[in-house]
Tab-separated table of C-alpha atoms in Angstrom:
chain	number	residue	atom	x	y	z
A	1	UNK	CA	0.000	0.000	0.000
A	2	UNK	CA	1.034	3.608	-0.394
A	3	UNK	CA	0.517	6.808	1.572
A	4	UNK	CA	-1.075	9.269	-0.850
A	5	UNK	CA	-1.928	12.988	-0.602
A	6	UNK	CA	-5.685	13.557	-0.858
A	7	UNK	CA	-5.193	15.734	-3.939
A	8	UNK	CA	-3.697	12.763	-5.812
A	9	UNK	CA	-6.435	10.276	-4.873
A	10	UNK	CA	-8.878	9.309	-7.614
A	11	UNK	CA	-12.480	8.270	-6.849
A	12	UNK	CA	-12.727	4.495	-7.035
A	13	UNK	CA	-9.411	3.772	-5.323
A	14	UNK	CA	-9.427	1.492	-2.277
A	15	UNK	CA	-8.490	2.447	1.292
A	16	UNK	CA	-5.532	0.469	2.617
A	17	UNK	CA	-6.158	1.190	6.309
A	18	UNK	CA	-8.971	2.439	8.523
A	19	UNK	CA	-9.272	6.218	8.807
A	20	UNK	CA	-10.154	7.048	12.407
A	21	UNK	CA	-11.151	10.019	14.527
A	22	UNK	CA	-10.614	9.435	18.241
A	23	UNK	CA	-11.803	5.885	18.839
A	24	UNK	CA	-14.286	5.963	15.948
A	25	UNK	CA	-13.698	4.640	12.439
A	26	UNK	CA	-14.665	7.224	9.821
A	27	UNK	CA	-13.972	4.951	6.851
A	28	UNK	CA	-12.978	1.273	7.048
A	29	UNK	CA	-10.109	-0.424	5.280
A	30	UNK	CA	-11.230	-1.746	1.898
A	31	UNK	CA	-13.748	1.052	1.235
A	32	UNK	CA	-13.930	2.331	-2.303
A	33	UNK	CA	-13.311	6.067	-2.134
A	34	UNK	CA	-15.949	8.425	-3.534
A	35	UNK	CA	-15.568	12.110	-4.416
A	36	UNK	CA	-17.645	13.166	-1.398
A	37	UNK	CA	-15.355	11.099	0.870
A	38	UNK	CA	-12.342	13.100	-0.299
A	39	UNK	CA	-14.168	16.362	0.412
A	40	UNK	CA	-15.129	15.114	3.881
A	41	UNK	CA	-11.557	14.077	4.689
A	42	UNK	CA	-10.212	17.473	3.644
A	43	UNK	CA	-12.736	19.197	5.922
A	44	UNK	CA	-11.558	16.997	8.787
A	45	UNK	CA	-7.945	17.999	8.182
A	46	UNK	CA	-6.793	14.635	6.799
A	47	UNK	CA	-4.405	15.335	3.940
A	48	UNK	CA	-3.002	11.840	3.281
A	49	UNK	CA	-4.519	8.352	3.254
A	50	UNK	CA	-3.199	4.837	2.646
A	51	UNK	CA	-4.401	3.222	-0.561
A	52	UNK	CA	-4.210	-0.363	-1.700
A	53	UNK	CA	-1.564	-0.795	-4.355
A	54	UNK	CA	-0.930	-3.415	-6.994
A	55	UNK	CA	2.591	-3.763	-5.625
A	56	UNK	CA	1.957	-3.375	-1.894
A	57	UNK	CA	4.206	-2.976	1.068
A	58	UNK	CA	3.880	-5.676	3.700
A	59	UNK	CA	1.870	-3.333	5.904
A	60	UNK	CA	1.337	0.322	6.594
A	61	UNK	CA	3.887	1.829	8.977
A	62	UNK	CA	2.250	2.742	12.280
A	63	UNK	CA	5.168	4.497	13.865
A	64	UNK	CA	7.041	3.422	16.942
A	65	UNK	CA	4.197	1.537	18.639
A	66	UNK	CA	1.566	-0.970	17.520
A	67	UNK	CA	-1.992	-0.040	16.623
A	68	UNK	CA	-3.272	-1.966	19.648
A	69	UNK	CA	-1.110	-0.020	22.082
A	70	UNK	CA	-1.784	3.277	20.299
A	71	UNK	CA	-5.541	2.692	20.679
A	72	UNK	CA	-5.105	1.761	24.352
A	73	UNK	CA	-3.137	4.951	24.994
A	74	UNK	CA	-5.505	7.132	22.986
A	75	UNK	CA	-8.536	5.841	24.897
A	76	UNK	CA	-6.807	6.466	28.237
A	77	UNK	CA	-5.836	10.012	27.199
A	78	UNK	CA	-9.381	10.810	26.052
A	79	UNK	CA	-10.771	9.747	29.434
A	80	UNK	CA	-8.155	11.706	31.390
A	81	UNK	CA	-8.229	14.902	29.338
A	82	UNK	CA	-12.015	14.967	29.219
A	83	UNK	CA	-12.059	14.853	33.034
A	84	UNK	CA	-9.077	17.017	34.061
A	85	UNK	CA	-10.631	17.851	37.419
A	86	UNK	CA	-11.363	14.218	38.207
A	87	UNK	CA	-8.232	12.166	37.524
A	88	UNK	CA	-9.565	9.176	39.407
A	89	UNK	CA	-7.401	6.241	40.427
A	90	UNK	CA	-8.977	4.231	37.605
A	91	UNK	CA	-8.123	6.860	34.981
A	92	UNK	CA	-4.551	7.211	36.233
A	93	UNK	CA	-4.194	3.431	36.260
A	94	UNK	CA	-5.370	3.266	32.637
A	95	UNK	CA	-2.707	5.848	31.713
A	96	UNK	CA	-0.039	3.929	33.609
A	97	UNK	CA	-1.051	0.691	31.875
A	98	UNK	CA	-0.806	2.387	28.486
A	99	UNK	CA	2.557	3.934	29.413
A	100	UNK	CA	3.901	0.558	30.490
A	101	UNK	CA	2.782	-1.071	27.222
A	102	UNK	CA	4.442	1.693	25.197
A	103	UNK	CA	7.705	1.364	27.098
A	104	UNK	CA	7.766	-2.421	26.691
A	105	UNK	CA	7.214	-2.115	22.932
A	106	UNK	CA	9.862	0.568	22.542
A	107	UNK	CA	12.422	-1.467	24.483
A	108	UNK	CA	11.667	-4.614	22.465
A	109	UNK	CA	12.106	-2.777	19.148
A	110	UNK	CA	15.769	-3.322	18.317
A	111	UNK	CA	15.972	-1.028	15.296
A	112	UNK	CA	13.639	1.797	16.144
A	113	UNK	CA	12.747	4.473	13.584
A	114	UNK	CA	10.522	7.503	13.918
A	115	UNK	CA	8.078	7.447	11.022
A	116	UNK	CA	4.677	8.195	12.498
A	117	UNK	CA	1.809	8.225	9.965
A	118	UNK	CA	-1.196	9.082	12.103
A	119	UNK	CA	-4.307	10.062	10.170
A	120	UNK	CA	-5.808	12.621	12.507
A	121	UNK	CA	-8.440	15.324	12.340
A	122	UNK	CA	-8.804	18.700	13.997
A	123	UNK	CA	-11.269	17.598	16.654
A	124	UNK	CA	-9.043	14.923	18.185
A	125	UNK	CA	-5.688	16.660	17.718
A	126	UNK	CA	-4.793	17.010	21.406
A	127	UNK	CA	-5.466	13.331	22.149
A	128	UNK	CA	-3.460	11.878	19.295
A	129	UNK	CA	-0.765	14.523	19.652
A	130	UNK	CA	-0.272	13.398	23.253
A	131	UNK	CA	0.128	9.767	22.198
A	132	UNK	CA	2.489	10.661	19.355
A	133	UNK	CA	4.623	12.831	21.642
A	134	UNK	CA	4.826	9.924	24.076
A	135	UNK	CA	5.917	7.499	21.352
A	136	UNK	CA	8.524	9.833	19.861
A	137	UNK	CA	9.815	10.867	23.299
A	138	UNK	CA	10.304	7.207	24.190
A	139	UNK	CA	12.182	6.586	20.950
A	140	UNK	CA	14.505	9.507	21.722
A	141	UNK	CA	14.964	8.406	25.336
A	142	UNK	CA	15.778	4.850	24.297
A	143	UNK	CA	18.356	6.106	21.806
A	144	UNK	CA	19.900	8.119	24.665
A	145	UNK	CA	20.094	4.886	26.726
A	146	UNK	CA	18.011	6.338	29.543
A	147	UNK	CA	16.950	3.786	32.195
A	148	UNK	CA	13.538	2.117	32.033
A	149	UNK	CA	12.356	3.981	35.135
A	150	UNK	CA	12.843	7.289	33.313
A	151	UNK	CA	11.116	5.975	30.189
A	152	UNK	CA	8.084	5.147	32.346
A	153	UNK	CA	8.013	8.722	33.666
A	154	UNK	CA	8.442	10.186	30.184
A	155	UNK	CA	5.590	8.101	28.767
A	156	UNK	CA	3.104	9.047	31.478
A	157	UNK	CA	4.159	12.708	31.450
A	158	UNK	CA	3.804	12.887	27.663
A	159	UNK	CA	0.287	11.457	27.761
A	160	UNK	CA	-0.639	14.192	30.260
A	161	UNK	CA	1.573	17.070	29.125
A	162	UNK	CA	-1.221	19.056	27.427
A	163	UNK	CA	-3.906	18.529	30.071
A	164	UNK	CA	-3.742	22.257	30.780
A	165	UNK	CA	-5.231	22.931	27.332
A	166	UNK	CA	-8.561	21.533	28.495
A	167	UNK	CA	-9.393	24.880	30.060
A	168	UNK	CA	-8.791	26.829	26.844
A	169	UNK	CA	-11.891	27.468	24.690
A	170	UNK	CA	-11.952	25.419	21.475
A	171	UNK	CA	-12.474	28.531	19.378
A	172	UNK	CA	-8.989	29.653	20.443
A	173	UNK	CA	-7.316	26.274	19.950
A	174	UNK	CA	-8.869	25.919	16.477
A	175	UNK	CA	-8.805	29.551	15.371
A	176	UNK	CA	-7.814	29.930	11.723
A	177	UNK	CA	-6.626	33.532	11.886
A	178	UNK	CA	-4.047	35.297	14.058
A	179	UNK	CA	-4.559	35.183	17.823
A	180	UNK	CA	-5.236	38.316	19.817
A	181	UNK	CA	-2.774	39.171	22.599
A	182	UNK	CA	-5.250	37.828	25.161
A	183	UNK	CA	-5.768	34.574	23.218
A	184	UNK	CA	-2.026	34.063	22.835
A	185	UNK	CA	-1.627	34.665	26.568
A	186	UNK	CA	-4.217	31.968	27.320
A	187	UNK	CA	-2.367	29.498	25.102
A	188	UNK	CA	0.918	30.222	26.855
A	189	UNK	CA	-0.710	29.691	30.241
A	190	UNK	CA	-1.612	26.043	29.539
A	191	UNK	CA	1.620	24.613	31.017
A	192	UNK	CA	0.826	26.411	34.291
A	193	UNK	CA	-2.719	25.047	34.289
A	194	UNK	CA	-1.358	21.573	33.601
A	195	UNK	CA	1.037	21.850	36.525
A	196	UNK	CA	-1.775	22.993	38.813
A	197	UNK	CA	-4.024	20.105	37.785
A	198	UNK	CA	-1.363	17.406	38.116
A	199	UNK	CA	0.208	18.706	41.333
A	200	UNK	CA	-3.211	18.555	42.991
A	201	UNK	CA	-3.583	14.847	42.211
A	202	UNK	CA	-2.435	12.472	44.973
A	203	UNK	CA	0.064	9.867	43.871
A	204	UNK	CA	1.435	11.619	40.786
A	205	UNK	CA	5.204	12.060	40.543
A	206	UNK	CA	6.530	15.661	40.854
A	207	UNK	CA	8.696	15.042	37.787
A	208	UNK	CA	5.490	14.653	35.771
A	209	UNK	CA	4.329	18.032	37.097
A	210	UNK	CA	7.654	19.569	36.068
A	211	UNK	CA	7.464	18.143	32.548
A	212	UNK	CA	3.920	19.478	32.078
A	213	UNK	CA	5.125	22.895	33.235
A	214	UNK	CA	8.362	23.027	31.249
A	215	UNK	CA	7.723	21.306	27.892
A	216	UNK	CA	7.668	24.667	26.055
A	217	UNK	CA	10.801	26.042	27.721
A	218	UNK	CA	13.891	26.497	25.516
A	219	UNK	CA	17.568	26.188	26.367
A	220	UNK	CA	18.209	29.813	25.324
A	221	UNK	CA	15.442	31.209	27.545
A	222	UNK	CA	13.085	32.018	24.644
A	223	UNK	CA	10.395	29.534	25.712
A	224	UNK	CA	7.423	29.863	28.038
A	225	UNK	CA	5.849	30.220	30.560
A	226	UNK	CA	8.848	31.057	32.795
A	227	UNK	CA	11.717	31.569	30.320
A	228	UNK	CA	13.885	28.957	32.000
A	229	UNK	CA	17.348	28.218	30.619
A	230	UNK	CA	19.594	25.166	30.326
A	231	UNK	CA	20.109	23.477	33.719
A	232	UNK	CA	16.907	25.050	35.063
A	233	UNK	CA	14.898	22.820	32.682
A	234	UNK	CA	14.275	19.228	33.793
A	235	UNK	CA	16.327	16.848	31.568
A	236	UNK	CA	13.280	14.676	30.821
A	237	UNK	CA	11.257	17.725	29.824
A	238	UNK	CA	13.930	18.524	27.224
A	239	UNK	CA	13.227	15.165	25.579
A	240	UNK	CA	9.516	15.990	25.358
A	241	UNK	CA	10.210	19.408	23.860
A	242	UNK	CA	11.859	17.907	20.780
A	243	UNK	CA	9.045	15.390	20.299
A	244	UNK	CA	6.377	18.047	20.866
A	245	UNK	CA	7.767	20.378	18.192
A	246	UNK	CA	8.235	17.493	15.740
A	247	UNK	CA	4.644	16.310	16.014
A	248	UNK	CA	3.085	19.788	16.143
A	249	UNK	CA	4.760	20.838	12.889
A	250	UNK	CA	3.796	17.576	11.187
A	251	UNK	CA	0.149	17.925	12.181
A	252	UNK	CA	-2.735	19.485	10.281
A	253	UNK	CA	-4.501	22.280	12.122
A	254	UNK	CA	-7.257	24.717	11.089
A	255	UNK	CA	-4.628	27.444	10.668
A	256	UNK	CA	-1.947	25.428	8.841
A	257	UNK	CA	-1.239	22.407	6.701
A	258	UNK	CA	1.211	19.794	7.983
A	259	UNK	CA	4.844	20.318	7.130
A	260	UNK	CA	6.508	17.541	5.099
A	261	UNK	CA	8.694	15.291	7.203
A	262	UNK	CA	11.959	16.381	5.612
A	263	UNK	CA	11.085	20.078	6.147
A	264	UNK	CA	10.512	19.465	9.861
A	265	UNK	CA	13.774	17.534	10.077
A	266	UNK	CA	15.701	20.360	8.404
A	267	UNK	CA	14.084	22.913	10.726
A	268	UNK	CA	14.947	20.973	13.864
A	269	UNK	CA	18.514	20.546	12.655
A	270	UNK	CA	18.932	24.255	11.869
A	271	UNK	CA	21.361	26.526	13.712
A	272	UNK	CA	18.449	28.414	15.273
A	273	UNK	CA	16.844	25.292	16.759
A	274	UNK	CA	20.162	23.861	17.899
A	275	UNK	CA	20.466	26.851	20.227
A	276	UNK	CA	16.976	26.240	21.608
A	277	UNK	CA	16.932	22.454	22.076
A	278	UNK	CA	19.049	20.166	24.228
A	279	UNK	CA	21.903	18.965	22.005
A	280	UNK	CA	21.867	15.364	23.270
A	281	UNK	CA	18.090	15.037	22.828
A	282	UNK	CA	18.188	16.608	19.372
A	283	UNK	CA	21.100	14.436	18.258
A	284	UNK	CA	19.326	11.284	19.468
A	285	UNK	CA	16.223	12.335	17.547
A	286	UNK	CA	18.015	13.136	14.285
A	287	UNK	CA	19.742	9.754	14.354
A	288	UNK	CA	16.463	7.857	14.147
A	289	UNK	CA	13.991	10.091	12.312
A	290	UNK	CA	13.145	8.987	8.778
A	291	UNK	CA	12.648	11.976	6.417
A	292	UNK	CA	11.137	9.674	3.786
A	293	UNK	CA	9.187	6.994	5.680
A	294	UNK	CA	8.192	3.697	4.110
A	295	UNK	CA	4.882	4.092	2.323
A	296	UNK	CA	5.298	7.825	1.667
A	297	UNK	CA	5.363	9.320	-1.815
A	298	UNK	CA	8.157	11.404	-3.293
A	299	UNK	CA	8.864	13.264	-6.516
A	300	UNK	CA	12.223	12.626	-8.199
A	301	UNK	CA	14.364	15.222	-9.951
A	302	UNK	CA	13.148	13.534	-13.144
A	303	UNK	CA	9.551	14.471	-12.264
A	304	UNK	CA	8.443	10.874	-11.683
A	305	UNK	CA	6.356	9.972	-8.628
A	306	UNK	CA	7.499	7.083	-6.464
A	307	UNK	CA	6.500	5.264	-3.293
A	308	UNK	CA	9.211	4.610	-0.688
A	309	UNK	CA	9.474	0.878	-0.069
A	310	UNK	CA	12.471	0.827	2.283
A	311	UNK	CA	14.024	3.467	4.531
A	312	UNK	CA	17.541	3.158	5.884
A	313	UNK	CA	18.917	4.620	9.099
A	314	UNK	CA	22.466	5.132	7.846
A	315	UNK	CA	21.493	7.254	4.810
A	316	UNK	CA	17.824	8.204	5.207
A	317	UNK	CA	17.949	10.603	2.257
A	318	UNK	CA	18.615	7.649	-0.088
A	319	UNK	CA	15.748	5.162	0.347
A	320	UNK	CA	14.652	2.348	-1.939
A	321	UNK	CA	11.779	3.565	-4.127
A	322	UNK	CA	9.277	2.212	-6.653
A	323	UNK	CA	8.072	4.300	-9.597
A	324	UNK	CA	4.276	4.549	-9.867
A	325	UNK	CA	3.593	7.695	-11.956
A	326	UNK	CA	5.457	9.132	-14.927
A	327	UNK	CA	6.642	12.746	-15.009
A	328	UNK	CA	3.432	13.601	-16.894
A	329	UNK	CA	1.258	12.003	-14.202
A	330	UNK	CA	0.469	8.855	-16.196
A	331	UNK	CA	0.168	5.696	-14.049
A	332	UNK	CA	2.987	3.262	-14.784
A	333	UNK	CA	1.819	-0.258	-15.590
A	334	UNK	CA	2.531	-2.789	-12.854
A	335	UNK	CA	4.928	-4.787	-15.029
A	336	UNK	CA	6.956	-1.635	-15.745
A	337	UNK	CA	7.235	-0.343	-12.182
A	338	UNK	CA	10.920	-0.191	-11.337
A	339	UNK	CA	12.283	-0.620	-7.836
A	340	UNK	CA	15.372	1.548	-7.454
A	341	UNK	CA	17.912	1.862	-4.660
A	342	UNK	CA	18.919	5.523	-4.717
A	343	UNK	CA	22.246	4.605	-3.124
A	344	UNK	CA	23.177	2.904	-6.390
A	345	UNK	CA	21.887	5.519	-8.840
A	346	UNK	CA	23.752	8.772	-9.367
A	347	UNK	CA	21.424	10.576	-11.807
A	348	UNK	CA	18.264	10.311	-9.669
A	349	UNK	CA	17.500	12.043	-6.372
A	350	UNK	CA	14.445	13.090	-4.357
A	351	UNK	CA	13.288	16.600	-5.213
A	352	UNK	CA	10.406	16.751	-2.738
A	353	UNK	CA	8.125	14.699	-0.537
A	354	UNK	CA	4.443	14.582	-1.441
A	355	UNK	CA	3.195	13.317	1.905
């Protein structure tokens, strides 16, 4: 199957995976796509979908954790964030169970890569963002060889890090135009609200409170809400900051389209961001992020459209690809679809990612 931008999907093509919103399935795997479905998906902020392909991949990438664990974590986050003033023992236990499952999967994954393809919509952004930040934070932490006890704290803190947003009106969170000074102030207060909520809950670890409070702080003091610098920022919070920026930029929101993966990677590796982010956390992230994930589509310098069939950690900019559309947009017959290892071809290179 291939991950395809909505604008390139033709009515009649077949969905390769379920498209979900929260814990509900919008469209099931195997559905034949209609024109009205494409319009509905665009309205929901879904810009890419997996399609069945005549020369399929083994399965759609689901990121760093399995679909089962992702669903478990998402359900636990929905319950917790929808009841921020009533984090009962049962809700906290559900979050801890999900955190434990995520940590076990991350630790059992010998060759971990960050290539999250979550098909999300505006209305469930905060929930899925929390789960994605947890998964990516764990991948970074594992690559830094942090102990399991710290991974457990990171996972739980990430699932709860945006709980302070629950007090912000939806019209502000989903506003398409520029924020007023007052609206921007409310957004920047959410880490404080999160700290207040979590610190009032018996049995929660103070490190989790600190991470909720500090996940928007920057090493150069340019972050918020307290403009902390370097050693004044909890080391585990620094891990979350990298993951939070990565997923936020890759996400579709009412006021922006998602950035392509390679654009986010370049931004995080820029001189500006290197002064803002912890160098060890950023380095660990850049070592495992895949700018062209398996299943994504790319345009070559020749103009041809290809699907990525294999990513490689050592040279992620040179994946194995399969041609599916000519430079004129004509579908290439199955028998003529070439599989090319860009490491072995000098005249071809990736000009841009399409998804």
